[in-house]
Coordinates of C-alpha atoms in Angstrom, one line a residue:
M1 CA -31.4 49.9 6.3
S2 CA -28.1 48.4 7.4
V3 CA -25.6 47.1 4.9
D4 CA -23.4 44.0 5.6
N5 CA -19.9 45.0 4.6
K6 CA -18.3 41.9 6.0
K7 CA -15.8 40.1 3.8
P8 CA -16.3 36.4 2.9
A9 CA -13.6 35.5 5.5
E10 CA -15.7 37.1 8.2
R11 CA -18.9 35.3 7.1
A12 CA -17.2 31.9 6.9
D13 CA -19.2 30.4 9.7
R14 CA -22.5 31.1 7.8
V15 CA -21.3 29.8 4.4
T16 CA -23.1 26.6 3.4
I17 CA -22.9 24.4 0.4
R18 CA -25.9 26.3 -1.0
T19 CA -24.0 29.5 -0.7
V20 CA -21.1 27.9 -2.7
A21 CA -23.6 26.7 -5.4
A22 CA -25.1 30.1 -5.8
H23 CA -21.7 31.8 -5.9
A24 CA -20.5 29.4 -8.6
G25 CA -23.8 29.4 -10.5
V26 CA -24.2 25.7 -10.3
S27 CA -26.5 23.2 -8.5
V28 CA -25.9 22.0 -4.9
A29 CA -25.5 18.5 -6.4
A30 CA -22.7 19.7 -8.7
V31 CA -20.8 21.2 -5.7
S32 CA -21.3 17.9 -3.8
K33 CA -19.9 16.0 -6.8
V34 CA -16.8 18.2 -7.0
M35 CA -16.2 17.8 -3.3
R36 CA -16.5 14.0 -3.5
N37 CA -14.3 13.9 -6.6
A38 CA -17.1 12.0 -8.3
Y39 CA -16.5 10.4 -11.7
G40 CA -17.4 12.5 -14.7
V41 CA -16.8 16.0 -13.2
S42 CA -15.5 18.3 -15.9
D43 CA -12.4 20.5 -15.4
N44 CA -14.5 23.6 -16.0
L45 CA -17.0 22.7 -13.3
R46 CA -14.3 21.7 -10.8
A47 CA -12.5 25.0 -11.4
K48 CA -15.7 27.1 -10.9
V49 CA -16.6 25.3 -7.7
T50 CA -13.0 25.4 -6.4
V51 CA -12.7 29.1 -6.9
S52 CA -16.0 29.7 -5.1
I53 CA -14.9 27.5 -2.2
E54 CA -11.6 29.4 -1.9
E55 CA -13.2 32.8 -2.2
L56 CA -15.9 32.1 0.3
R57 CA -13.5 30.1 2.5
Y58 CA -16.1 27.4 2.8
R59 CA -15.2 24.7 5.3
P60 CA -17.8 22.0 5.6
S61 CA -18.9 21.0 9.1
R62 CA -17.8 17.5 9.9
A63 CA -20.6 17.2 12.4
A64 CA -23.1 18.0 9.8
R65 CA -21.5 15.6 7.4
G66 CA -21.8 12.9 9.9
L67 CA -25.5 13.6 10.4
R68 CA -26.0 13.4 6.6
G69 CA -24.1 10.0 6.6
K70 CA -20.9 11.5 5.1
T71 CA -17.7 12.5 7.0
F72 CA -15.4 12.7 4.0
T73 CA -12.8 10.8 5.9
I74 CA -11.0 7.6 4.7
G75 CA -9.4 5.2 7.2
L76 CA -6.0 4.0 6.0
L77 CA -4.8 1.0 8.0
L78 CA -1.1 0.1 7.6
V79 CA 0.6 -3.1 8.6
D80 CA 3.9 -1.5 9.8
I81 CA 5.0 2.1 9.5
R82 CA 8.7 1.1 9.5
N83 CA 8.4 -0.4 6.0
P84 CA 10.0 2.1 3.6
F85 CA 7.6 1.0 0.9
L86 CA 4.5 2.4 2.7
P87 CA 5.2 6.1 2.3
E88 CA 4.8 5.7 -1.5
V89 CA 1.4 4.1 -0.9
I90 CA 0.4 6.9 1.4
A91 CA 1.5 9.5 -1.2
G92 CA -0.6 7.8 -3.8
V93 CA -3.7 7.8 -1.6
N94 CA -3.2 11.5 -0.7
A95 CA -2.7 12.4 -4.4
V96 CA -6.2 11.2 -5.3
L97 CA -7.8 12.6 -2.1
A98 CA -6.3 16.1 -2.4
P99 CA -8.8 17.5 -4.9
S100 CA -11.8 15.6 -3.4
H101 CA -12.0 17.2 0.0
Y102 CA -11.7 13.7 1.5
Q103 CA -9.0 13.2 4.2
A104 CA -7.1 10.1 5.2
M105 CA -6.8 9.1 8.8
I106 CA -3.9 6.6 9.4
G107 CA -3.8 3.7 11.9
V108 CA -1.0 1.2 12.3
G109 CA -2.0 -2.4 13.0
E110 CA 1.6 -3.7 13.7
A111 CA 0.7 -7.0 12.0
R112 CA -1.5 -8.0 15.1
M113 CA -5.0 -9.2 14.4
Q114 CA -6.5 -8.0 17.6
L115 CA -5.1 -4.5 17.1
E116 CA -6.2 -4.4 13.5
T117 CA -9.7 -5.5 14.5
S118 CA -9.9 -2.8 17.2
L119 CA -8.7 -0.1 14.8
I120 CA -11.2 -1.0 12.1
E121 CA -14.0 -1.0 14.7
S122 CA -12.9 2.5 15.9
M123 CA -12.9 3.8 12.3
I124 CA -16.4 2.4 11.8
D125 CA -17.5 4.1 15.1
Y126 CA -16.1 7.4 13.8
K127 CA -18.3 7.0 10.8
M128 CA -15.5 7.1 8.2
D129 CA -16.8 6.7 4.7
G130 CA -14.5 3.8 3.7
L131 CA -11.3 1.9 4.6
I132 CA -8.1 1.0 2.8
L133 CA -6.4 -1.9 4.5
V134 CA -2.7 -2.3 3.5
A135 CA -1.5 -5.9 3.9
P136 CA -4.0 -6.8 6.7
R137 CA -3.5 -10.0 8.7
L138 CA -7.2 -10.6 9.2
P139 CA -8.9 -13.6 7.6
S140 CA -11.0 -12.9 4.6
E141 CA -14.3 -13.8 6.3
I142 CA -13.6 -11.2 9.0
I143 CA -12.8 -8.5 6.5
T144 CA -16.1 -9.5 4.7
R145 CA -18.1 -9.0 7.8
F146 CA -16.6 -5.5 8.3
A147 CA -17.2 -4.8 4.6
A148 CA -20.9 -5.3 5.2
Q149 CA -20.7 -2.2 7.4
I150 CA -18.3 0.0 5.5
P151 CA -16.7 0.0 2.0
I152 CA -13.3 -1.7 2.1
V153 CA -10.4 -2.0 -0.3
A154 CA -7.5 -4.3 0.6
V155 CA -4.0 -3.7 -0.8
G156 CA -1.4 -6.5 -0.6
Y157 CA -4.0 -9.1 0.0
H158 CA -4.5 -11.8 -2.6
D159 CA -8.0 -13.0 -2.4
S160 CA -9.6 -12.9 -5.8
T161 CA -12.6 -14.8 -4.6
A162 CA -13.7 -12.1 -2.1
D163 CA -17.1 -10.7 -3.1
G164 CA -17.7 -8.2 -0.3
F165 CA -14.6 -6.1 -0.7
D166 CA -12.1 -5.1 -3.4
T167 CA -8.4 -6.0 -3.7
I168 CA -5.6 -4.1 -5.4
N169 CA -2.2 -5.9 -5.8
A170 CA 0.9 -6.1 -7.7
D171 CA 1.2 -9.5 -9.4
D172 CA 3.6 -10.8 -6.7
Q173 CA 4.0 -14.2 -8.2
R174 CA 5.1 -12.6 -11.5
G175 CA 7.4 -10.2 -9.6
A176 CA 9.2 -13.1 -8.0
E177 CA 9.5 -14.8 -11.4
I178 CA 11.0 -11.7 -12.9
A179 CA 13.6 -11.6 -10.1
V180 CA 14.6 -15.2 -10.6
D181 CA 14.7 -14.9 -14.4
A182 CA 17.0 -11.9 -14.1
L183 CA 19.4 -13.9 -11.9
L184 CA 19.3 -16.8 -14.3
E185 CA 20.1 -14.5 -17.3
C186 CA 23.1 -13.3 -15.4
G187 CA 24.4 -16.9 -15.1
Y188 CA 23.4 -17.7 -11.6
R189 CA 21.8 -21.0 -10.9
D190 CA 22.5 -21.5 -7.3
I191 CA 19.7 -19.3 -6.0
E192 CA 18.0 -19.1 -2.7
M193 CA 15.0 -17.1 -1.4
L194 CA 14.9 -15.3 2.0
T195 CA 11.3 -14.9 3.3
Q196 CA 9.3 -14.3 6.4
L197 CA 8.5 -17.1 8.8
A198 CA 5.2 -18.9 7.8
R199 CA 3.3 -17.5 10.8
A200 CA 4.0 -14.0 9.7
G201 CA 1.8 -14.3 6.7
H202 CA -1.0 -16.5 5.4
K203 CA -1.8 -17.7 1.9
V204 CA -3.2 -14.4 0.7
S205 CA -0.2 -12.4 1.8
V206 CA 2.4 -11.0 -0.6
V207 CA 5.0 -13.1 1.1
R208 CA 3.4 -16.4 0.3
Q209 CA 2.6 -15.2 -3.3
R210 CA 6.3 -14.4 -3.9
E211 CA 7.3 -17.8 -2.6
I212 CA 5.0 -19.4 -5.2
G213 CA 6.5 -17.3 -7.9
F214 CA 10.0 -18.2 -6.8
R215 CA 9.4 -21.9 -6.9
R216 CA 7.6 -21.7 -10.2
A217 CA 10.5 -19.9 -11.9
M218 CA 13.1 -22.3 -10.4
Q219 CA 11.0 -25.3 -11.5
R220 CA 10.7 -23.9 -15.0
A221 CA 14.5 -23.6 -15.1
G222 CA 14.9 -27.2 -14.1
L223 CA 16.0 -26.2 -10.6
G224 CA 12.9 -27.1 -8.7
S225 CA 14.7 -29.7 -6.6
S226 CA 17.3 -27.1 -5.5
A227 CA 15.1 -24.1 -4.8
P228 CA 15.6 -23.6 -1.0
I229 CA 13.8 -21.0 1.0
T230 CA 15.2 -19.7 4.2
N231 CA 12.7 -18.3 6.8
I232 CA 13.7 -15.0 8.5
P233 CA 12.1 -14.1 11.9
L234 CA 10.5 -10.7 12.2
E235 CA 11.9 -9.9 15.6
S236 CA 15.3 -8.5 16.4
P237 CA 17.9 -9.8 17.3
R238 CA 16.8 -13.2 15.9
R239 CA 16.3 -11.7 12.5
E240 CA 19.9 -10.4 12.3
E241 CA 21.3 -13.7 13.8
T242 CA 19.5 -15.7 11.1
I243 CA 20.8 -13.5 8.3
R244 CA 24.3 -13.6 9.7
K245 CA 24.2 -17.4 9.8
F246 CA 23.0 -17.5 6.2
L247 CA 25.9 -15.4 5.1
A248 CA 28.4 -17.5 7.1
R249 CA 27.2 -20.8 5.6
S250 CA 29.8 -22.9 3.8
D251 CA 27.1 -23.8 1.3
R252 CA 25.9 -20.2 0.9
P253 CA 24.3 -19.8 -2.6
R254 CA 25.7 -17.5 -5.3
A255 CA 22.5 -15.5 -5.5
V256 CA 19.7 -14.6 -3.2
F257 CA 16.2 -13.2 -3.8
C258 CA 14.8 -11.4 -0.8
W259 CA 11.0 -11.1 -0.3
S260 CA 11.5 -7.4 0.5
D261 CA 14.1 -4.7 0.5
I262 CA 13.7 -4.7 4.3
D263 CA 15.7 -7.9 4.5
A264 CA 17.8 -7.4 1.3
I265 CA 19.3 -4.2 2.7
V266 CA 20.2 -5.9 6.0
V267 CA 21.8 -8.8 3.9
M268 CA 23.9 -6.3 2.0
S269 CA 24.9 -4.4 5.2
M270 CA 26.0 -7.6 7.0
A271 CA 27.7 -8.9 3.9
A272 CA 29.9 -5.8 3.9
E273 CA 30.7 -6.3 7.6
M274 CA 31.7 -10.0 7.0
G275 CA 33.7 -9.4 3.9
V276 CA 31.2 -11.0 1.5
R277 CA 31.3 -9.0 -1.7
V278 CA 28.1 -8.0 -3.5
P279 CA 27.7 -9.1 -6.3
E280 CA 31.1 -10.8 -6.7
D281 CA 30.4 -13.4 -3.9
L282 CA 26.7 -13.0 -3.6
A283 CA 24.2 -11.4 -6.0
V284 CA 21.1 -9.8 -4.3
V285 CA 17.7 -8.9 -5.6
G286 CA 15.1 -7.3 -3.3
Y287 CA 11.4 -6.4 -3.7
D288 CA 9.6 -3.0 -3.5
N289 CA 12.3 -0.7 -5.1
S290 CA 12.3 1.4 -1.9
S291 CA 14.0 4.8 -1.9
I292 CA 16.9 3.3 0.2
A293 CA 17.5 0.7 -2.5
A294 CA 18.3 3.5 -5.0
L295 CA 21.0 5.1 -2.8
G296 CA 24.4 5.0 -4.3
L297 CA 26.0 3.2 -1.4
V298 CA 23.3 0.6 -1.5
N299 CA 22.6 0.1 -5.2
L300 CA 20.2 -2.7 -4.7
A301 CA 18.4 -4.4 -7.7
S302 CA 14.8 -4.6 -6.8
I303 CA 11.3 -5.4 -8.1
D304 CA 9.3 -2.2 -8.5
Q305 CA 5.6 -2.6 -7.8
S306 CA 4.9 1.1 -7.7
G307 CA 3.5 1.8 -4.3
R308 CA 2.3 5.2 -5.4
E309 CA 0.2 3.6 -8.2
L310 CA -1.1 1.0 -5.9
G311 CA -2.3 3.7 -3.5
Q312 CA -3.8 5.8 -6.3
T313 CA -5.7 2.8 -7.7
A314 CA -6.9 1.7 -4.3
T315 CA -8.2 5.1 -3.5
R316 CA -10.1 5.5 -6.8
T317 CA -11.5 2.0 -6.3
L318 CA -12.7 2.9 -2.8
L319 CA -14.3 6.2 -3.9
S320 CA -16.3 4.3 -6.5
R321 CA -17.4 1.9 -3.8
I322 CA -18.5 4.8 -1.7
E323 CA -20.4 6.2 -4.7
G324 CA -22.5 3.0 -4.7
R325 CA -20.7 0.3 -6.8
S326 CA -21.5 -3.1 -5.2
E327 CA -19.7 -5.7 -7.4
A328 CA -16.2 -6.6 -6.2
V329 CA -13.2 -5.8 -8.4
H330 CA -9.8 -7.4 -8.1
I331 CA -6.9 -5.6 -9.8
L332 CA -3.4 -6.9 -10.5
Q333 CA -0.7 -4.5 -11.6
M334 CA 2.4 -5.7 -13.4
P335 CA 5.7 -5.2 -11.5
S336 CA 9.1 -4.7 -13.1
L337 CA 12.8 -5.0 -12.3
V338 CA 15.1 -2.1 -11.6
T339 CA 18.6 -3.4 -12.3
R340 CA 21.4 -2.1 -10.1
R341 CA 24.9 -3.2 -9.1
S342 CA 23.8 -5.9 -6.6
L343 CA 22.6 -8.0 -9.5
A344 CA 25.6 -7.7 -11.7
G345 CA 28.6 -5.4 -11.1

């Protein structure tokens, strides 16, 4: 009688989920729950299964998963990888996926509807288990049609009426109000908003929501008739030219609220070049509290919507969809202001 003296590492190709279950002394269903990071799994069960997976060096076959209807992959569609806010969202997604054996596959839509559509279709073709769309440009009815084929959660997409997919957002209207209220408390009343051109975002976008909040706060302060909004093109060099003209205006406001740190940091950089002092000549508040905003040489006051928390919440919500939840949920998280020198020296 021969004896198999091979170590677990040498038998890895023959290890199955049943092998793991037997090694851990639990059911196959329990192993599956741990791997899917299912709700209600105890720390003790997770520890036992994880030890067995590591000792046996179990690596599930993705081909087999696909045949069973599961690939343990999540599609993460980003609007623009250049936005410094997005790495925090990605970190939040990965933090939740790490113990679940799911993996995220990233695509970048570049704010183009045709490319977004093509990427989503490819993710569906690759049998991904669910999608997280970050600030998609697609109309709600198109996302709903895709959601009939695959679970979808949209981040940075304000459609609380959607019943086919979930939405996770910071309260962008409230965030803009917080920014304006902070400027008012510092004594500024001549306040303007810099935003994206209307074609760069529709009514469900964070841009439009922040505009609504800006106008509401200015109206509440009795400044509704003098609440100007300047549109900034997305493309360079028109973007920089527009910001330069804004800074050079003879009627330039005393304070500006920027829809994103992306433009707020450019404003501060150009202001330094043109001899416009921040905050002495122009107070600036951005949005996203990006890592660049916190740098000592930048020191930009900004609205923090916690990208990491948005990513975590979106991922947990998607996993619950994958587990079978059918009713739509729409979650709003409260943003806050991080005060820095650009608001008041």
